Coordinates of C-alpha atoms in Angstrom, one line a residue:
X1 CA -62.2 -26.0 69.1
X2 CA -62.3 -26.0 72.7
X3 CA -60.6 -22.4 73.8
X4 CA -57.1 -22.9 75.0
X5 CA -56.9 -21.9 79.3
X6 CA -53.4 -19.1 79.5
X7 CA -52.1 -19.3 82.4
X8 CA -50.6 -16.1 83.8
X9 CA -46.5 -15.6 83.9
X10 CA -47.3 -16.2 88.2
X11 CA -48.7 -19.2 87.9
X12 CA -46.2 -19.9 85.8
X13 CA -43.6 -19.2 88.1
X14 CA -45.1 -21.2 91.1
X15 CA -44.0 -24.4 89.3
X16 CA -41.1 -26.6 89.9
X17 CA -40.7 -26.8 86.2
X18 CA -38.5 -25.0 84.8
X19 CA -39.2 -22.3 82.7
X20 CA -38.4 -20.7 79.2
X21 CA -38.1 -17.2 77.7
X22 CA -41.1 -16.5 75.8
X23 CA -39.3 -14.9 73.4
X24 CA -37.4 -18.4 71.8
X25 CA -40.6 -19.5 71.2
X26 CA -41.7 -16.6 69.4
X27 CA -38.7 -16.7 67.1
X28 CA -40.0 -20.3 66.1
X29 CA -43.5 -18.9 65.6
X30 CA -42.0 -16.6 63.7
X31 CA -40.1 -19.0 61.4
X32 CA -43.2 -21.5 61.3
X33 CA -45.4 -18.5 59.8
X34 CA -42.9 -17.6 57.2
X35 CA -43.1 -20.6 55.4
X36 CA -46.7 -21.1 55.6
X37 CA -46.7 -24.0 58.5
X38 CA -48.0 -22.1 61.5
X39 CA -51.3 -23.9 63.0
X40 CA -52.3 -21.2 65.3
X41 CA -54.6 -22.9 67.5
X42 CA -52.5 -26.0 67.4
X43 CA -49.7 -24.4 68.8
X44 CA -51.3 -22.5 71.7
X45 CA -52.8 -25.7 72.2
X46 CA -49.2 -27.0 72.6
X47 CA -48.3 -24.2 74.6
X48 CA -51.3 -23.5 76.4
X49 CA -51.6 -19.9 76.0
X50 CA -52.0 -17.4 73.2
X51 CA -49.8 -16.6 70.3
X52 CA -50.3 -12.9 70.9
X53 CA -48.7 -13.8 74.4
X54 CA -45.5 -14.7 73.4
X55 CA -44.7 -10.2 72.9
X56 CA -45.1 -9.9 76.6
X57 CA -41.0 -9.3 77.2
X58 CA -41.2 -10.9 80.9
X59 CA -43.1 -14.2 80.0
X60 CA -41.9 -17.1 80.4
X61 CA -43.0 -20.4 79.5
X62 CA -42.6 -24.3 81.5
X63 CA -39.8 -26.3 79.7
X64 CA -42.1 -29.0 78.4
X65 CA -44.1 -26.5 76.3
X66 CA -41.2 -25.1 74.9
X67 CA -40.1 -28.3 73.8
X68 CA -43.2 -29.6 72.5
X69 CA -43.3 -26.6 69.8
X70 CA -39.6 -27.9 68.8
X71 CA -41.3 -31.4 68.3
X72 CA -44.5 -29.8 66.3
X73 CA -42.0 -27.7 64.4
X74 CA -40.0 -30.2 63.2
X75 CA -43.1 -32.4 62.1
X76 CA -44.4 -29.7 60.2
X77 CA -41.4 -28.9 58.1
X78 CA -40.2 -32.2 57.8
X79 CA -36.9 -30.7 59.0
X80 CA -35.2 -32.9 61.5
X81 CA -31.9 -30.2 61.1
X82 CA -35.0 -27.2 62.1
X83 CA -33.4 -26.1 65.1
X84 CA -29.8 -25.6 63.2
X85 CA -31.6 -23.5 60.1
X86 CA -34.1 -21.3 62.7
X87 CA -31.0 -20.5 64.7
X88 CA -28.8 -19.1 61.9
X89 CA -31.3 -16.7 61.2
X90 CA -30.2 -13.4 62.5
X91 CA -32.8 -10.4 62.4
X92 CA -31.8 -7.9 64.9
X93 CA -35.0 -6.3 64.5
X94 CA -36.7 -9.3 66.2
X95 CA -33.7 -9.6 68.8
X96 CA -34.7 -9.9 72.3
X97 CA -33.2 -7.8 75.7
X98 CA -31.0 -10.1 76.4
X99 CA -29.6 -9.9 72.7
X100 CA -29.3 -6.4 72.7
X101 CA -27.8 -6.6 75.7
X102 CA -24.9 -9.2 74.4
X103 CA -24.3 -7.6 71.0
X104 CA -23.7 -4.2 73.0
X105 CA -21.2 -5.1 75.3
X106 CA -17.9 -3.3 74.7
X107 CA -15.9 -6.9 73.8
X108 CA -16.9 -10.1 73.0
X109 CA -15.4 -11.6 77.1
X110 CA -17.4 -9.4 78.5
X111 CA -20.6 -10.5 76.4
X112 CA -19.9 -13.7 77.3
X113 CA -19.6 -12.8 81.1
X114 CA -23.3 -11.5 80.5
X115 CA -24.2 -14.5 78.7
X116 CA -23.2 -16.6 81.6
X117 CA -25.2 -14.6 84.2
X118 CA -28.1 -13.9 82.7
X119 CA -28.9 -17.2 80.8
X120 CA -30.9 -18.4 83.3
X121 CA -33.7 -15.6 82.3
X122 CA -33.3 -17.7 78.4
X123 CA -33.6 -21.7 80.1
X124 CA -33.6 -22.9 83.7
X125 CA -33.1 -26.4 82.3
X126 CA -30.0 -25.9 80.9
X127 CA -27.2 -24.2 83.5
X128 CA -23.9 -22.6 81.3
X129 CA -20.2 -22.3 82.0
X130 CA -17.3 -20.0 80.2
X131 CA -13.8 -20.9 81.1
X132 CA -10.4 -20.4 79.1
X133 CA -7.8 -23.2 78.9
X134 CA -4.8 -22.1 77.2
X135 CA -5.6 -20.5 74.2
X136 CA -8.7 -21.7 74.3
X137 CA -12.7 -20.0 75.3
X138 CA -14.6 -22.5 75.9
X139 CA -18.8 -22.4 76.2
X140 CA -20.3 -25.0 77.8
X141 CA -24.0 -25.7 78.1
X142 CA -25.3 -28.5 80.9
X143 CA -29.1 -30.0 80.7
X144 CA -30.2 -30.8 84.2
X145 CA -32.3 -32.6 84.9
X146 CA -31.4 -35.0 81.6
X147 CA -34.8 -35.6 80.6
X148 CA -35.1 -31.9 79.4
X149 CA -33.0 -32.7 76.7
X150 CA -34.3 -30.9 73.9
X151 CA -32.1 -31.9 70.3
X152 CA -33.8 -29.1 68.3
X153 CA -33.4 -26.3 71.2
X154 CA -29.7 -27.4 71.1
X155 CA -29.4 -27.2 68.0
X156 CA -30.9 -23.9 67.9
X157 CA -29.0 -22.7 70.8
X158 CA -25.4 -23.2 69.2
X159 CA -26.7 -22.1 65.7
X160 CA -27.4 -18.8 66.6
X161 CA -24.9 -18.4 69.3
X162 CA -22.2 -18.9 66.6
X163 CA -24.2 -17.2 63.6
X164 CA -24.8 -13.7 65.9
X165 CA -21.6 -13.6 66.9
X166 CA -20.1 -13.8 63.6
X167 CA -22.9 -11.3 62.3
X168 CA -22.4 -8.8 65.0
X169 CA -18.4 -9.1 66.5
X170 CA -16.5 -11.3 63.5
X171 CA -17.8 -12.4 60.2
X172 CA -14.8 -14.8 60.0
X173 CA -15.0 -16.0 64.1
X174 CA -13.5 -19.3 63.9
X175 CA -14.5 -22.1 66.2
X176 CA -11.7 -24.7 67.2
X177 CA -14.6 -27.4 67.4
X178 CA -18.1 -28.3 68.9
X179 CA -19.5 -30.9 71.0
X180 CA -23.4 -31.7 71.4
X181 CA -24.9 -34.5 73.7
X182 CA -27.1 -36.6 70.9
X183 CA -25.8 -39.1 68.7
X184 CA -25.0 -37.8 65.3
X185 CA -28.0 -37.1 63.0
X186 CA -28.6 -38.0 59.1
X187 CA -28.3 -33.9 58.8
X188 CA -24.4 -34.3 60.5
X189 CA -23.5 -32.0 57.2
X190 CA -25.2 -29.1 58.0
X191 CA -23.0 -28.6 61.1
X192 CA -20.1 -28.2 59.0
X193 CA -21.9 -26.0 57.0
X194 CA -23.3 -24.0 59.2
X195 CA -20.0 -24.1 62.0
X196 CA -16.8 -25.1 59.9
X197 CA -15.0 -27.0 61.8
X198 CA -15.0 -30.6 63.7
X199 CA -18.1 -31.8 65.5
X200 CA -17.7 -34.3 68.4
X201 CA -21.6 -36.3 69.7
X202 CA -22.8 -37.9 72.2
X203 CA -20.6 -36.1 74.9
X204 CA -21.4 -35.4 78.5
X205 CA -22.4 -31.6 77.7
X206 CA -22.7 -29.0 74.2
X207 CA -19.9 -26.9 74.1
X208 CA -17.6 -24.9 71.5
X209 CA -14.5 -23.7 71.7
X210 CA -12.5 -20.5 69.7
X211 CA -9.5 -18.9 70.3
X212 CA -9.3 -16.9 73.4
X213 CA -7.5 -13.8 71.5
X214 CA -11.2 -13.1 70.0
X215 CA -12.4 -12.2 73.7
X216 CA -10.2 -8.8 74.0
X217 CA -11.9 -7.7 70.4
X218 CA -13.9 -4.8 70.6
X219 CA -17.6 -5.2 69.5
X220 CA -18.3 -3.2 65.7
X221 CA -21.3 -1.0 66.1
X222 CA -21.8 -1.0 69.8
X223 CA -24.3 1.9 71.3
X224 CA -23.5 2.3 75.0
X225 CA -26.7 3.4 75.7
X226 CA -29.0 0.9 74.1
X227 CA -26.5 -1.3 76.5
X228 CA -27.4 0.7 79.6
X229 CA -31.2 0.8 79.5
X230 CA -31.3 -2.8 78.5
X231 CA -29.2 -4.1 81.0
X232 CA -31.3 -2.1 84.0
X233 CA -34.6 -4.0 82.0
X234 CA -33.0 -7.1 81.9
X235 CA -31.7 -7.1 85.8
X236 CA -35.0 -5.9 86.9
X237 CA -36.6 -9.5 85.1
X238 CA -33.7 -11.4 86.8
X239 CA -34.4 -9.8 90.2
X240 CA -38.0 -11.4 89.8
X241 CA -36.9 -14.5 89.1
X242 CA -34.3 -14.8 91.5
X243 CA -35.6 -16.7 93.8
X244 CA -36.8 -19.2 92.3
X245 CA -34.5 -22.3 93.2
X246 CA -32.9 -20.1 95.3
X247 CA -32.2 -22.3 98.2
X248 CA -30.9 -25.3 96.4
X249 CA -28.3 -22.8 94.2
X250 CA -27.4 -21.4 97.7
X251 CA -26.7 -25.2 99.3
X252 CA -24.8 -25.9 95.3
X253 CA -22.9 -23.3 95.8
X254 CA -21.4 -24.3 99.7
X255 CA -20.7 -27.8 98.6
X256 CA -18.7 -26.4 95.0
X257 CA -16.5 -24.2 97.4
X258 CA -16.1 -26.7 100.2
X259 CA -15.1 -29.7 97.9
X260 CA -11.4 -29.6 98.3
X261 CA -11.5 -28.6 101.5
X262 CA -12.9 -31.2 103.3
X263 CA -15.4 -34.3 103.2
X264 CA -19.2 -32.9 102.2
X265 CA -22.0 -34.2 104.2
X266 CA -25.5 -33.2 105.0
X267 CA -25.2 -32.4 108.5
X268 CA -22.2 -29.8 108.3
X269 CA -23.7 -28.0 105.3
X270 CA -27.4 -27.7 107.4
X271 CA -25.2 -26.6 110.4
X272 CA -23.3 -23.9 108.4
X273 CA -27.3 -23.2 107.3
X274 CA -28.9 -23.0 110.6
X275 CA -30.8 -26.1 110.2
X276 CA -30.8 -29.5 110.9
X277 CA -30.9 -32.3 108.1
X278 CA -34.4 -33.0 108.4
X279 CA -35.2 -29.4 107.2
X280 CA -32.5 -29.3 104.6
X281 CA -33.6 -32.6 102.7
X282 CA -37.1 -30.8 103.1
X283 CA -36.3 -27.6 101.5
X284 CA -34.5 -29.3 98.6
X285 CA -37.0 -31.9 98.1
X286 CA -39.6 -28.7 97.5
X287 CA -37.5 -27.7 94.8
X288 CA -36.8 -31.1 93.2
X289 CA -33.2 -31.5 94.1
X290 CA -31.7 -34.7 96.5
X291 CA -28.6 -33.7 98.6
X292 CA -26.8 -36.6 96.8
X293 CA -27.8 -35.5 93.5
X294 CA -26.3 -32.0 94.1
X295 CA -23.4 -33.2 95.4
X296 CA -23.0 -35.2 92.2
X297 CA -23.8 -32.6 89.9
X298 CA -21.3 -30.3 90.9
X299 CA -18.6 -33.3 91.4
X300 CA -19.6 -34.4 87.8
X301 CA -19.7 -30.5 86.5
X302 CA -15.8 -30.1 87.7
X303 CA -14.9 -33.1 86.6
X304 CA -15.5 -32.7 82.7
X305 CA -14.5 -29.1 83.0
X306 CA -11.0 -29.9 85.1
X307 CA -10.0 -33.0 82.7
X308 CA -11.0 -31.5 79.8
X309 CA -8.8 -28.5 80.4
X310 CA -5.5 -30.2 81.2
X311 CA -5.0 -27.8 83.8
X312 CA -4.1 -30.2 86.5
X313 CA -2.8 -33.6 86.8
X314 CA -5.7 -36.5 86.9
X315 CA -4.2 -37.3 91.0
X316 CA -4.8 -33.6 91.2
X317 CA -8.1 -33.8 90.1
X318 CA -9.4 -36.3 92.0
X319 CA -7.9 -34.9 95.5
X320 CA -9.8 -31.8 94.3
X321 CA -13.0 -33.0 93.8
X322 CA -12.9 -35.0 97.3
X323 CA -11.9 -38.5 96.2
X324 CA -9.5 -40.4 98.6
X325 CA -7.2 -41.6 96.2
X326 CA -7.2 -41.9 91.9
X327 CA -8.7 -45.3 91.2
X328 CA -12.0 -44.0 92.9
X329 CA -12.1 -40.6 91.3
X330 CA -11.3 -42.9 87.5
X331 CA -14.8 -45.0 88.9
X332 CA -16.9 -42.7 89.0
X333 CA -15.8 -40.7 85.9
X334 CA -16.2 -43.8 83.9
X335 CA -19.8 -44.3 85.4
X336 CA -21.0 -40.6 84.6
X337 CA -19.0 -40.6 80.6
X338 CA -17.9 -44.5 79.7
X339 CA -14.4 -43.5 79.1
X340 CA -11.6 -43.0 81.6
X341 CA -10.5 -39.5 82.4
X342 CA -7.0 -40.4 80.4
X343 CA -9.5 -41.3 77.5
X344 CA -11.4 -38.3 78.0
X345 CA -8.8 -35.9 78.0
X346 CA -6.7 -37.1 75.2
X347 CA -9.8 -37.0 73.0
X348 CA -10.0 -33.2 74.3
X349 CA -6.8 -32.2 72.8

């Protein structure tokens, strides 16, 4: 077999694409080796680099790798519910930083404060939100760009988010229900296994929701210090990374807090930038992004998260998010979820 090329975590980095902790993909190496179905070369053919790699704690892998393994893995197992079983594994002996991190936080809101800001070090494709309404928490995970929709990943991701937190914080942590993006699968049953409670598909984002009195609950077992020297690791790997997208999270971040405010266009936000519009389109463009498609995103983002939350009225809502009057703001929503925001909303709560 022809010897598989690694590329280095820089060159890795000097993509577009976006990238992956190495250390998910080790997890699934781990779990394909356990029951006999780990093809070495094969799979650093599919990720183009070595197995041995995957230790390095800083490495990180392009998206489309990443999601090729979930493809091979499932093949190989004849599992299509594989991403569901790997993640309610929970070994905190092969735990990652960012794990350790989490499970030694002093309460479970302020692991999922971490969670927030440091998930972009676990998958730049997929951009997370944490927000209370009522008495509910409420996780939410976003796949942008859509085609880096990954089913087995999700799965995977909500798995073990669930089945760590009831290891390490609550064995009887209650979730009030679950949504996930793909249409249900012939292994629905396993989420009720796995998650107990109701599953909504093919909605706009993944998300679960508990009770918001768990958030104040102390975490069992908790070392302080462990916390400490992980965190100053884990914050030294997210300096690194930083910039990467950095210019289009900056211009994302001017049109979220300008939105009520006043109308969003290209020219003011490259004014408020120093530039002209030329350079702006140009600087986004390098990093895959359209002005219109940010502006979008983060209209769509608050959107879901405002109606969903019941927090304001829908006229409210749509003044908020720029529209000139209701009937538009109803448009578009139906356009980004095929239901009206009344729809959405009542099928929220």
């Amino acid at each position: 077999m022809t010897p598989v090329t690694t590329p280095t975590p820089t060159d890795a980095a000097s993509s577009d694409e976006p990238l992956v902790a190495a250390s998910t993909a080790l997890g699934l190496v781990h779990y394909l080796e356990t029951r006999h179905k780990l093809d070495k070369p094969q799979v650093e053919a599919l990720l183009e680099r070595s197995v041995d790699a995957l230790s390095e704690p800083d490495l990180r892998l392009p998206a489309h790798a990443h999601y090729r393994l979930w493809r091979y893995a499932e093949q190989v197992t004849d599992d299509a519910a594989v991403g569901l079983h790997v993640g309610e594994i929970v070994d905190p002996d092969r735990m990652g930083l960012l794990g350790h991190v989490f499970f030694n936080c002093d309460t479970l809101g302020e692991a999922a404060t971490q969670y927030v800001r440091l998930h972009r070090l676990i998958n730049e494709s997929v951009s997370l939100h944490f927000e209370t309404a009522g008495e509910l928490a409420i996780l939410s995970w976003h796949v942008d760009p859509r085609h880096q929709y990954c089913r087995q990943d999700m799965d995977r991701t909500l798995s073990a988010a669930v089945s760590r937190a009831r290891h390490f914080i609550h064995p009887q942590l209650d979730l009030a229900w679950v949504r996930v993006s793909h249409p249900e699968p012939a292994y629905g049953d396993e989420y009720q296994r796995i998650l107990g409670c109701p599953v909504n598909y093919n909605e706009p984002d993944m998300a679960l929701a508990f009770s918001a009195h768990y958030l104040s609950r102390p975490i069992p077992h908790r070392n302080p210090y462990i916390h400490s020297a992980m965190l100053r690791q884990v914050n030294s790997l997210l300096a690194k990374v930083q910039t990467r997208r950095h210019f289009s999270r900056k211009v994302r971040r001017l049109i979220s807090q300008q939105m009520a405010s006043e109308r969003i266009d290209a020219d003011s936000l490259a004014h408020q930038l120093h530039m002209s519009r030329q350079t702006l389109y140009r600087r986004l463009k390098k990093e895959g992004m359209s002005f219109h498609e940010l502006v979008e995103h983060v209209r769509k983002d608050k959107a879901l998260r405002y109606v969903a939350s019941d927090r304001y009225a829908l006229g409210e809502i749509a003044f908020l998010l720029g529209f000139s009057e209701l009937s538009a703001f109803s448009r578009a929503f139906k356009r980004w979820t095929g239901e009206s925001p009344a729809q959405y909303r009542a099928r929220h709560h």
